[in-house]
mmCIF file of C-alpha atoms in Angstrom:
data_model
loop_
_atom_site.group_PDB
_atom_site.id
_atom_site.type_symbol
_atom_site.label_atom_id
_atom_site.label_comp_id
_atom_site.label_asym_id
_atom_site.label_seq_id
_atom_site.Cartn_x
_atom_site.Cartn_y
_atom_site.Cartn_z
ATOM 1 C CA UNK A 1 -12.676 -8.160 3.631
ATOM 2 C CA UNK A 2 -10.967 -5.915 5.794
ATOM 3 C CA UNK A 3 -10.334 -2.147 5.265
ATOM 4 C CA UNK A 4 -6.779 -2.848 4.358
ATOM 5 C CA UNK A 5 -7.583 -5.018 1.533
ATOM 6 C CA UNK A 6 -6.389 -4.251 -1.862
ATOM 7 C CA UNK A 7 -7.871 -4.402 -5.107
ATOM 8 C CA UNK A 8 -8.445 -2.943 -8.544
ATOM 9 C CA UNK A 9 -10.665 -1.907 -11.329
ATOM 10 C CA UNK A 10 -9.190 -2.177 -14.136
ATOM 11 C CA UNK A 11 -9.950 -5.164 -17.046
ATOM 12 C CA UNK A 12 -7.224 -7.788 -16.142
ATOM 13 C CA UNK A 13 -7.613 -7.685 -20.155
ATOM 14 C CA UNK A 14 -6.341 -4.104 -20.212
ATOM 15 C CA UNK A 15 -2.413 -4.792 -19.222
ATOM 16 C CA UNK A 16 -1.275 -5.649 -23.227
ATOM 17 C CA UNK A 17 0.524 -1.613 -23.284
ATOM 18 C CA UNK A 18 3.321 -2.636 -20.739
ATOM 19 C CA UNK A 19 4.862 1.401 -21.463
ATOM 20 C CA UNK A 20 5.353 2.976 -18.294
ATOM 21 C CA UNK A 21 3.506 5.886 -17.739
ATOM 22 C CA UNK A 22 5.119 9.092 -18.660
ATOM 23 C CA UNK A 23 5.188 12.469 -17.655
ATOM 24 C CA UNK A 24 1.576 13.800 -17.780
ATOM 25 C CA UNK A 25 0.808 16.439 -20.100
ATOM 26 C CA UNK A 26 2.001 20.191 -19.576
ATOM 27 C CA UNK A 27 -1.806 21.272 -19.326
ATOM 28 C CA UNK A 28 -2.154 19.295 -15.867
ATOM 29 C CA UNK A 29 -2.393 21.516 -12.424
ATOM 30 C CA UNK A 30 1.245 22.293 -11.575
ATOM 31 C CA UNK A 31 0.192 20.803 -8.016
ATOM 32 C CA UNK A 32 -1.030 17.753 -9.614
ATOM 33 C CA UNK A 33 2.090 17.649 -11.550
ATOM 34 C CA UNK A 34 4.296 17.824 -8.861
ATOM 35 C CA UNK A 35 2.108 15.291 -6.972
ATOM 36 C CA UNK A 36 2.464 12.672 -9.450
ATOM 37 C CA UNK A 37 6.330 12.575 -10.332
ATOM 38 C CA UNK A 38 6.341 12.635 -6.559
ATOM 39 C CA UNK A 39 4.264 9.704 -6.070
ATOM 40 C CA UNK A 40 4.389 7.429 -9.315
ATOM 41 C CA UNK A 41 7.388 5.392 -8.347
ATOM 42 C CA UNK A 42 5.520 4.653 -4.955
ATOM 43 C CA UNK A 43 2.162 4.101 -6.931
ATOM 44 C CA UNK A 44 3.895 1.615 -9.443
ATOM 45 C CA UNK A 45 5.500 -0.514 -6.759
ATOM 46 C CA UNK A 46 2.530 -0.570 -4.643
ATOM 47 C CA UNK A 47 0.641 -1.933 -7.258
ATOM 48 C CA UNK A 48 3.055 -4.221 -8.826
ATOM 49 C CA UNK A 49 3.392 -5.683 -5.242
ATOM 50 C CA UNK A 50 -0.493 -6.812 -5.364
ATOM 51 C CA UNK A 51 -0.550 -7.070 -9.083
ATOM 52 C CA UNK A 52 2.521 -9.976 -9.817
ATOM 53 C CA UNK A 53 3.397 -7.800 -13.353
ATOM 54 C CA UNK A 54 4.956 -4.354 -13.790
ATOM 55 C CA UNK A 55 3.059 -3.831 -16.888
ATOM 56 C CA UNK A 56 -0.562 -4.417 -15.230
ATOM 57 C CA UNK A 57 0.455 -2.319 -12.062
ATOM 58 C CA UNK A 58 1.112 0.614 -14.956
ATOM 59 C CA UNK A 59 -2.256 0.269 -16.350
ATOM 60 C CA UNK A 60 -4.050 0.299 -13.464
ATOM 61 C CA UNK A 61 -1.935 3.202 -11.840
ATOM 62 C CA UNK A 62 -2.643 4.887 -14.943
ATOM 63 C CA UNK A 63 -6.498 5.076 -14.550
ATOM 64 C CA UNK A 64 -5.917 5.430 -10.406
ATOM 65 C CA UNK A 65 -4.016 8.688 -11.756
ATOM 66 C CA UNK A 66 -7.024 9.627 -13.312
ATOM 67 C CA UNK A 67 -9.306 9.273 -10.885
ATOM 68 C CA UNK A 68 -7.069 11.655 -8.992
ATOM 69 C CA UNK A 69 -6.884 14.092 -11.464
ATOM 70 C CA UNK A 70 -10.688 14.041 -12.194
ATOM 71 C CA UNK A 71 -11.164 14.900 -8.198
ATOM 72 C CA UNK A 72 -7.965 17.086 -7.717
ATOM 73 C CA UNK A 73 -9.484 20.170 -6.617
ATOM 74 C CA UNK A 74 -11.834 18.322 -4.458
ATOM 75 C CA UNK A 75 -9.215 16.805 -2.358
ATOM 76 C CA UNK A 76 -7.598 19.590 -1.986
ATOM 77 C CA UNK A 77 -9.974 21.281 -0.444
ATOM 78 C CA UNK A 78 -10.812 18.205 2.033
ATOM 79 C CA UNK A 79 -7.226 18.198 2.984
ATOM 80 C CA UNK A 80 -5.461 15.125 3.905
ATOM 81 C CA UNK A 81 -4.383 14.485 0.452
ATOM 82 C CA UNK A 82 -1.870 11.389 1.220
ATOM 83 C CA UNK A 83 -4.332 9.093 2.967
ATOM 84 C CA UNK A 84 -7.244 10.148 0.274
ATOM 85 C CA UNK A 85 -5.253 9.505 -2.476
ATOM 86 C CA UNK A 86 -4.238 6.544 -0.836
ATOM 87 C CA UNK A 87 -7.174 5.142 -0.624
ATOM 88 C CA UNK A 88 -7.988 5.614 -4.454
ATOM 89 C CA UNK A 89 -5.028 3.528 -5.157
ATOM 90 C CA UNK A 90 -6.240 0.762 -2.755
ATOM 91 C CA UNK A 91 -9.453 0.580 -3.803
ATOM 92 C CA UNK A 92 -8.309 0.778 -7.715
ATOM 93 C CA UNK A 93 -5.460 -2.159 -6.761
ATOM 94 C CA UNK A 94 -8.814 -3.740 -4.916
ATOM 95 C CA UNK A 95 -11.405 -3.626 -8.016
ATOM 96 C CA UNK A 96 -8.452 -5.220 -10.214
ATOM 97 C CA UNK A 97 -7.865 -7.857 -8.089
ATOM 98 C CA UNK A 98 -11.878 -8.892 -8.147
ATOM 99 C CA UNK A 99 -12.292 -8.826 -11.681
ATOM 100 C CA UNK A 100 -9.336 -10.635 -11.993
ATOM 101 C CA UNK A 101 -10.783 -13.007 -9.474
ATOM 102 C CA UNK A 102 -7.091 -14.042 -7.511
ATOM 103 C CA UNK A 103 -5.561 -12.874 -4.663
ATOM 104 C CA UNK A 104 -3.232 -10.470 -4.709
ATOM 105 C CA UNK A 105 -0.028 -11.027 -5.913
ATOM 106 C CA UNK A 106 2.180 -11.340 -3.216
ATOM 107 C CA UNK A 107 0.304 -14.589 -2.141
ATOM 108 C CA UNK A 108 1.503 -16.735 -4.822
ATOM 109 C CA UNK A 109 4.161 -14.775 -6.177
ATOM 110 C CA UNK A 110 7.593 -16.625 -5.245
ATOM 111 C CA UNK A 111 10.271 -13.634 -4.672
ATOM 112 C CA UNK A 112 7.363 -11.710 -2.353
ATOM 113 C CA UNK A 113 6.374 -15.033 -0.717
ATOM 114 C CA UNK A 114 10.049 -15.383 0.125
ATOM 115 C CA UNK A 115 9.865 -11.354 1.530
ATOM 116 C CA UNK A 116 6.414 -12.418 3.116
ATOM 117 C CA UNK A 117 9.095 -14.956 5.190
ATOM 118 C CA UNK A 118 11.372 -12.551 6.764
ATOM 119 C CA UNK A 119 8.139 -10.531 7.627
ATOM 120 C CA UNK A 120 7.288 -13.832 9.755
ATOM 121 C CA UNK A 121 10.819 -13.436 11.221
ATOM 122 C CA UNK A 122 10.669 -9.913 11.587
ATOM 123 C CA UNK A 123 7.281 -9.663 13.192
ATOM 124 C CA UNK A 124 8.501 -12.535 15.191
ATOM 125 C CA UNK A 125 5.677 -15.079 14.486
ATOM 126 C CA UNK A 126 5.778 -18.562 14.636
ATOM 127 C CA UNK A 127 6.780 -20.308 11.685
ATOM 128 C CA UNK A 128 3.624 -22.497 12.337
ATOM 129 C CA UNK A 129 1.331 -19.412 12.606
ATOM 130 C CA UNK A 130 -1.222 -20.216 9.559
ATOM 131 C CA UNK A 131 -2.803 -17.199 7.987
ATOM 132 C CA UNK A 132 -0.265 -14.431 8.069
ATOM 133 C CA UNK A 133 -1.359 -13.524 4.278
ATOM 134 C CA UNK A 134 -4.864 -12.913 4.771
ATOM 135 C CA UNK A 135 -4.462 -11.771 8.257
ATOM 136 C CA UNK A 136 -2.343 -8.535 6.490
ATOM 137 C CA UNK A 137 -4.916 -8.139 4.005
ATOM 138 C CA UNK A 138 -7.246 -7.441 6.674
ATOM 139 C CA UNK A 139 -5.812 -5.082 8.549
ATOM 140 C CA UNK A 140 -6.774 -1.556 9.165
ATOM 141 C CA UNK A 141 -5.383 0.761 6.144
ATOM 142 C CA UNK A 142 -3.105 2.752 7.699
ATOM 143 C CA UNK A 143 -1.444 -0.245 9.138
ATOM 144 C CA UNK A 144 -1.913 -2.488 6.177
ATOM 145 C CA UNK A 145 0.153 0.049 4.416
ATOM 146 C CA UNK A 146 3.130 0.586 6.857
ATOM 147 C CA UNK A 147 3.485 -3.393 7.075
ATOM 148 C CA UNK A 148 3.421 -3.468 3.521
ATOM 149 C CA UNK A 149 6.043 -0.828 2.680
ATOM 150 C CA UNK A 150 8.313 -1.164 5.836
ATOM 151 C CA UNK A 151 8.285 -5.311 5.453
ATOM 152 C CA UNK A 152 7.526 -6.031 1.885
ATOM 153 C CA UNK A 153 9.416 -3.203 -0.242
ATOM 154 C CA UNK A 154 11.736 -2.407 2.295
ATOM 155 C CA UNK A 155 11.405 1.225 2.712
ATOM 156 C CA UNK A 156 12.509 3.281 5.296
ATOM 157 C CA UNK A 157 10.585 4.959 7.879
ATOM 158 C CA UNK A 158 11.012 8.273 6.431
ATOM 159 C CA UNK A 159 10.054 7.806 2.814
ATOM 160 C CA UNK A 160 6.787 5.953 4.753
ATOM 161 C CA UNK A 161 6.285 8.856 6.219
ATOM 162 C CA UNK A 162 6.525 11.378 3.107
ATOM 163 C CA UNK A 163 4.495 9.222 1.357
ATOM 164 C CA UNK A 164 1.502 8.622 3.516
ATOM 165 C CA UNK A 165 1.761 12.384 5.190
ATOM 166 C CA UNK A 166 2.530 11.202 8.562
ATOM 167 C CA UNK A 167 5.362 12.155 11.199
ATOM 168 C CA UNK A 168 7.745 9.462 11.552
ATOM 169 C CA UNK A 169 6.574 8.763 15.209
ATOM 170 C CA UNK A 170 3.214 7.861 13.833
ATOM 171 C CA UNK A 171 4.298 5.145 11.038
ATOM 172 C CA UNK A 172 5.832 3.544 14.251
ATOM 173 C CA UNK A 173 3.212 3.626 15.803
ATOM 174 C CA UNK A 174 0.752 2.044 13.218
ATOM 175 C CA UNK A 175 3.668 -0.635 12.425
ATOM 176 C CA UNK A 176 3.606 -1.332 16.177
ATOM 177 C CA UNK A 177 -0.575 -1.730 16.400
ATOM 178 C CA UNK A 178 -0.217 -3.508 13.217
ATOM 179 C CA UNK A 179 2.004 -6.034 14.516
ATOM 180 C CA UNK A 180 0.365 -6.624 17.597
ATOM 181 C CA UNK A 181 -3.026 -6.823 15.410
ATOM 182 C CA UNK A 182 -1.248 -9.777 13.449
ATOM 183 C CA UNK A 183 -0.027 -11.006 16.844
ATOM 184 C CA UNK A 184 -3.956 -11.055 18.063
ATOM 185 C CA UNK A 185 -5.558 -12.269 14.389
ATOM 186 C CA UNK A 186 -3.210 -15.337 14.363
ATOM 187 C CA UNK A 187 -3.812 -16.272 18.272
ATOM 188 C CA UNK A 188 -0.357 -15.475 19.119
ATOM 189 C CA UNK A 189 1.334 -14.539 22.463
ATOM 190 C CA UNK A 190 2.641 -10.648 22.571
ATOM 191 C CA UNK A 191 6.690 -10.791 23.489
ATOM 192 C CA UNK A 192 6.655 -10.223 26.770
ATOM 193 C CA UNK A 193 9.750 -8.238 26.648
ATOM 194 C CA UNK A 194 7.612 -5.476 23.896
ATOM 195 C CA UNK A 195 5.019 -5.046 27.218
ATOM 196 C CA UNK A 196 6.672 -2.321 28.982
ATOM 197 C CA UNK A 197 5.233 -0.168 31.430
ATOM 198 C CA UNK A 198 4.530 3.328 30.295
ATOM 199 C CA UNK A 199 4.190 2.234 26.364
ATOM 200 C CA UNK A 200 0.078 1.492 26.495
ATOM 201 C CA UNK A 201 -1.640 3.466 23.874
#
């Protein structure tokens, strides 16, 4: 498996609550707080997108959440905080999947299969191009991410960008190596019309 590959650790026994989670309590870091009613509708849909049900993608959010909290002053201090707490939701998505034993969601889930179709279009791959699923689960995280949120929930560049603490210019530019990644793992021809001059990088 490939660093973008996601997964989770949480019993696939464990998603009976189906409550969203709420606010956390007023004792929390006011950082923290701010951090997660920043970052839980993000979390939730992330999850949810790998997970096939709302109501485990809460659970295991939940305990990613926790995780976070339990290291908060830690990764503050390394810095970077949106691509390390990033990576604790991939890897808790990750461990979930495992234990659950299936691929993720949006592999055999019909609405994202249909969403995983216009990604086809949009990255402009054959319709006969076998693999596309697992060739996205096996790309590199950043750009793993940026396909996934630009091409599967649809968000815009910016909120990209807020959310994974990079300048606009730079989710382009992973969407752009993770395209052409897709275009290599699949044995596909670049567009010759992308290869311009002056854009090698």
């Amino acid at each position: 498996m490939g660093n973008g590959d996601v997964s989770t650790d949480v019993s696939p026994q464990g998603g009976g609550h189906g409550r969203p989670v709420q606010a956390p309590p007023l004792d929390l870091p006011l950082d923290f707080e701010g951090f997660y009613l920043g970052h839980q509708e993000f979390f939730h849909d992330f999850a949810e997108i790998h997970l096939g049900s709302r109501r485990t993608a809460e659970q295991v959010v939940h305990q990613v959440f926790l995780e976070i909290l339990g290291g908060w002053d830690e990764l503050l201090q390394q810095g970077d905080l949106e691509q390390q707490t990033l990576a604790v939701l991939h890897r808790g998505v990750t461990r979930h999947l495992e234990e659950d034993g299936r691929p993720p969601a949006f592999l055999i889930n019909g609405p994202i299969a249909k969403n995983l179709e216009a990604v086809r279009s949009q990255l402009e791959l054959s319709s006969s191009a076998g693999g596309l699923y697992e060739a996205i689960l096996e790309l590199p995280t950043r750009q793993f991410t940026v396909i996934v949120l630009r091409h599967l929930l649809g968000y815009p560049t910016k909120r990209i960008a807020r959310y994974m603490g990079l300048d606009t210019r730079t989710v382009d530019y992973h969407g752009r190596k993770g395209k052409e990644r897709l275009r290599i793992r699949l044995g596909l021809p670049a567009a010759p019309s992308k290869n311009k001059k002056g854009a090698g990088q």
